JSON list of C-alpha atoms in Angstrom, two decimals:
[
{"chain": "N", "resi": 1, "resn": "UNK", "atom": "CA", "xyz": [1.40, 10.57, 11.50]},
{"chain": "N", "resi": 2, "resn": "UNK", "atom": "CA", "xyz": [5.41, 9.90, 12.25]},
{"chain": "N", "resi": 3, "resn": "UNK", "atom": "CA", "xyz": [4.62, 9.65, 15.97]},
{"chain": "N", "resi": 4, "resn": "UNK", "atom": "CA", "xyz": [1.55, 6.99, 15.60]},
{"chain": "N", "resi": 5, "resn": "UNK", "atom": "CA", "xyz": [2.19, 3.26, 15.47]},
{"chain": "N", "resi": 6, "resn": "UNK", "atom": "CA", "xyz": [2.21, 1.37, 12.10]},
{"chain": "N", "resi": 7, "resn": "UNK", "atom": "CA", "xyz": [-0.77, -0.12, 12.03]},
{"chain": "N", "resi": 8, "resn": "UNK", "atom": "CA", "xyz": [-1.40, -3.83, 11.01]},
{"chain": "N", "resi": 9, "resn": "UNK", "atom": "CA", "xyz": [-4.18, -3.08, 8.40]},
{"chain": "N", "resi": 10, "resn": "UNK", "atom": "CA", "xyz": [-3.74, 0.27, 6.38]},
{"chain": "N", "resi": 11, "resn": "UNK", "atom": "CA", "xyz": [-6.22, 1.29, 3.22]},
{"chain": "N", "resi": 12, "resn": "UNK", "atom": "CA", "xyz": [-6.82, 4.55, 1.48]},
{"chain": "N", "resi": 13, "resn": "UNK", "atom": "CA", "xyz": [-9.73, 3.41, 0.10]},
{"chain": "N", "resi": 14, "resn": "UNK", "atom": "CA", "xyz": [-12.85, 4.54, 1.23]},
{"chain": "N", "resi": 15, "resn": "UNK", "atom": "CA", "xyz": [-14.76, 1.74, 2.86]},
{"chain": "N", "resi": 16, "resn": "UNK", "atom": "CA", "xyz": [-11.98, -1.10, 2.84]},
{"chain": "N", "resi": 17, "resn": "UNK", "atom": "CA", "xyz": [-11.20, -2.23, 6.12]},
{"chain": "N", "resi": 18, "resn": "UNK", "atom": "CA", "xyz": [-8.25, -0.33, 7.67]},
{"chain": "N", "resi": 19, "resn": "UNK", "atom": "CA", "xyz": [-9.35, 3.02, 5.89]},
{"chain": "N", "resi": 20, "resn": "UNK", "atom": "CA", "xyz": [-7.78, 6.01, 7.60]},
{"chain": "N", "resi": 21, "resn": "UNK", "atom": "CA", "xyz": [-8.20, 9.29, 5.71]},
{"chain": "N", "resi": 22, "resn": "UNK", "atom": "CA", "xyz": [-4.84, 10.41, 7.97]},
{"chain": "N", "resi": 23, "resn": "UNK", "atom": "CA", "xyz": [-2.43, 8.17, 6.30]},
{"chain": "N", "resi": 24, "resn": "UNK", "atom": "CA", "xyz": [-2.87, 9.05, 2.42]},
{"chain": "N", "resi": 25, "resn": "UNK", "atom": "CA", "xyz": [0.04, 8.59, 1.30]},
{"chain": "N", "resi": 26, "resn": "UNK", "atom": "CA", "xyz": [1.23, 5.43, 2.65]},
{"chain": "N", "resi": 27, "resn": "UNK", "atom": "CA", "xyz": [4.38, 5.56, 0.17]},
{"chain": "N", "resi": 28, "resn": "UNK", "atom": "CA", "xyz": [5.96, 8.89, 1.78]},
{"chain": "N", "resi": 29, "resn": "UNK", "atom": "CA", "xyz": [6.08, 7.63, 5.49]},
{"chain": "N", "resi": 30, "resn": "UNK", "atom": "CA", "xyz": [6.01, 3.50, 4.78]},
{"chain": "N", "resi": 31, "resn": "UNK", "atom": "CA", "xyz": [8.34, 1.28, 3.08]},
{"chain": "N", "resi": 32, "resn": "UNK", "atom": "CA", "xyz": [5.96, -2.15, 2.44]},
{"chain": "N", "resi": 33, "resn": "UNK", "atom": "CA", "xyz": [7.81, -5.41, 1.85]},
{"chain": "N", "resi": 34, "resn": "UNK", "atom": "CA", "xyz": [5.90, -9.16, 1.04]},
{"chain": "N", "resi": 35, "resn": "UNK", "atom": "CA", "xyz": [8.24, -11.88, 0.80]},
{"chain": "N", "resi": 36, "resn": "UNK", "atom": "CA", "xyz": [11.22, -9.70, 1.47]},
{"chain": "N", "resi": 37, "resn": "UNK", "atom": "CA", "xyz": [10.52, -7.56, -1.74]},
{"chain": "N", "resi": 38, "resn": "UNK", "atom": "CA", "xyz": [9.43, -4.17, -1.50]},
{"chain": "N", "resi": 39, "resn": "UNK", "atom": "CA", "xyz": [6.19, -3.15, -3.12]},
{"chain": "N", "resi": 40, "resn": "UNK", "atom": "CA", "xyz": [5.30, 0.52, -4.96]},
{"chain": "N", "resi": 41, "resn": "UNK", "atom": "CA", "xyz": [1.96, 1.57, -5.77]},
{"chain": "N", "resi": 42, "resn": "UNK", "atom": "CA", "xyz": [-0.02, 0.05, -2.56]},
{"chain": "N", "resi": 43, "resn": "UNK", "atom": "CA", "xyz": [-3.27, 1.39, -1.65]},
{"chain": "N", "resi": 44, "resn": "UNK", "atom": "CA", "xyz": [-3.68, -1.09, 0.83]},
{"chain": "N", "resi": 45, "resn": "UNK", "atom": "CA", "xyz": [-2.09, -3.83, 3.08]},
{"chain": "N", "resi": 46, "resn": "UNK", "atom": "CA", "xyz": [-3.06, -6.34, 6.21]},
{"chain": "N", "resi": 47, "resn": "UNK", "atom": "CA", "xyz": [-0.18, -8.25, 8.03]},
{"chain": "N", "resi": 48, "resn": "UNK", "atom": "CA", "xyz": [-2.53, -10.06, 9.65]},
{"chain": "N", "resi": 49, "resn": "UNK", "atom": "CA", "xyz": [-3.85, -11.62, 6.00]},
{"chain": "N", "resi": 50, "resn": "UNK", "atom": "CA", "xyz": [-0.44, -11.45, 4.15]},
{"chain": "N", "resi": 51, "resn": "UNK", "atom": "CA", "xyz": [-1.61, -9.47, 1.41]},
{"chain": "N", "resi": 52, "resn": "UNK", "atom": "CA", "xyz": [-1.24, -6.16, -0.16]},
{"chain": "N", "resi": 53, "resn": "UNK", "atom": "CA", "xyz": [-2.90, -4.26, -2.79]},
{"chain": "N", "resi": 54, "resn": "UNK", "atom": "CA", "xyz": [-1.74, -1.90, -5.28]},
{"chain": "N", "resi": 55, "resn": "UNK", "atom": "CA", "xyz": [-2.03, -0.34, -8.66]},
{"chain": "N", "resi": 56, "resn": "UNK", "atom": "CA", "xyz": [-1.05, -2.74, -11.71]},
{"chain": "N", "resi": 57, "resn": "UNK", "atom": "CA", "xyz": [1.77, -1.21, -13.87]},
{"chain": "N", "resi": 58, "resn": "UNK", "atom": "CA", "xyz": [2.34, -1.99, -17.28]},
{"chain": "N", "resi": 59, "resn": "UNK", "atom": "CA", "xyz": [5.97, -3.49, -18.62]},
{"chain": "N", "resi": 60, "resn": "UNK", "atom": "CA", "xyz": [6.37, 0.37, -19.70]},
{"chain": "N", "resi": 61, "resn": "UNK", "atom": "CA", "xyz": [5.84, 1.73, -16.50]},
{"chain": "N", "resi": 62, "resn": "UNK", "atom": "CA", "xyz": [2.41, 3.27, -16.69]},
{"chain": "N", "resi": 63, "resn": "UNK", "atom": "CA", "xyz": [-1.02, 2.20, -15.01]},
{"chain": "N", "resi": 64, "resn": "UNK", "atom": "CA", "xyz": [-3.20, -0.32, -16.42]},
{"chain": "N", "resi": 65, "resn": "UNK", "atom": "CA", "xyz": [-6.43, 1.66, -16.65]},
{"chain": "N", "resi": 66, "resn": "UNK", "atom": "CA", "xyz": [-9.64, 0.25, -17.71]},
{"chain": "N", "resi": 67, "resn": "UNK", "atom": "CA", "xyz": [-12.81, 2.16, -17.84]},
{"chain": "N", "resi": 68, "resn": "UNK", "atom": "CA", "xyz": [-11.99, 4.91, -15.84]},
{"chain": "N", "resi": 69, "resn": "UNK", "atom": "CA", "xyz": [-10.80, 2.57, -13.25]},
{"chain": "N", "resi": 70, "resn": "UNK", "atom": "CA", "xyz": [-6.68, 2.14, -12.57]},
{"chain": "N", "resi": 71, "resn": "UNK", "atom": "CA", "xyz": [-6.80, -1.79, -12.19]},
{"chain": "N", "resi": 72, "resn": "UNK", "atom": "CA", "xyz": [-5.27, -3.16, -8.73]},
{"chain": "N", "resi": 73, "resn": "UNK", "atom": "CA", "xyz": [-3.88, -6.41, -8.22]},
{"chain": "N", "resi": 74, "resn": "UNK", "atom": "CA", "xyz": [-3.43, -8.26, -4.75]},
{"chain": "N", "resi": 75, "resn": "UNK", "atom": "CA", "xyz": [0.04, -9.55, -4.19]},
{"chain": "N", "resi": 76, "resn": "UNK", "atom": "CA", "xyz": [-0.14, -12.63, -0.87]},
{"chain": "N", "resi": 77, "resn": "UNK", "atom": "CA", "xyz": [2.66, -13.68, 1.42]},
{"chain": "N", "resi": 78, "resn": "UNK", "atom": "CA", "xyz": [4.62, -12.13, 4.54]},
{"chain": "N", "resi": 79, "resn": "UNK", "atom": "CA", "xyz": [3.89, -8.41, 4.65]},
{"chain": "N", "resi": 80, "resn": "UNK", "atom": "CA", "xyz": [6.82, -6.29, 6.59]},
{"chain": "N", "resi": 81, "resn": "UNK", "atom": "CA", "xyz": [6.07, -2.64, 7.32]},
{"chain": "N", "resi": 82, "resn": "UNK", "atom": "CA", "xyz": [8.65, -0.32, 8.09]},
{"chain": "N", "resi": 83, "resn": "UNK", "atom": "CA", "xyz": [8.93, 3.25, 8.65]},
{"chain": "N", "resi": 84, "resn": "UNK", "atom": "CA", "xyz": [10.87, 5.02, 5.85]},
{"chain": "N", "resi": 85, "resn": "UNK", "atom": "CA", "xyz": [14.49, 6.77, 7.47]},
{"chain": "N", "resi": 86, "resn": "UNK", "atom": "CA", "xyz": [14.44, 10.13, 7.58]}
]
């Protein structure tokens, strides 16, 4: 994945636009930013949009689950991508 360009929409959810079962684990290879800020827990971003998703985390630190489902929430603004250093 290193070598391939960042692309503008990224999901690891099956089905959401800019699925790609080779980039799993966005968080080892991508550092995500919107507004300047960088964001944990995304499943999912679009540049293009200005939005990113990612898992909602409790003032604790732990995932909001409900059901069986951990609950997402969808953060808007300008979304920077950037490849982690090595």
């Amino acid at each position: 994945m290193i070598s391939q360009p960042i692309p503008a929409v990224l999901s690891i959810e099956e089905g959401e636009p800019g699925f790609r079962p080779d980039w799993q684990d966005i968080a080892f290879d991508l550092n995500i930013f919107v507004d300047g800020v960088e964001q944990r827990n995304v499943v999912s971003y679009d540049c293009n949009a200005g939005l990113v998703k990612r898992f909602l985390i409790s003032a604790s630190g732990r995932f909001i689950v409900e059901g069986d489902q951990v609950v997402l929430e969808t953060i808007h603004g300008t979304v920077e991508v950037l490849r982690k250093p090595k």
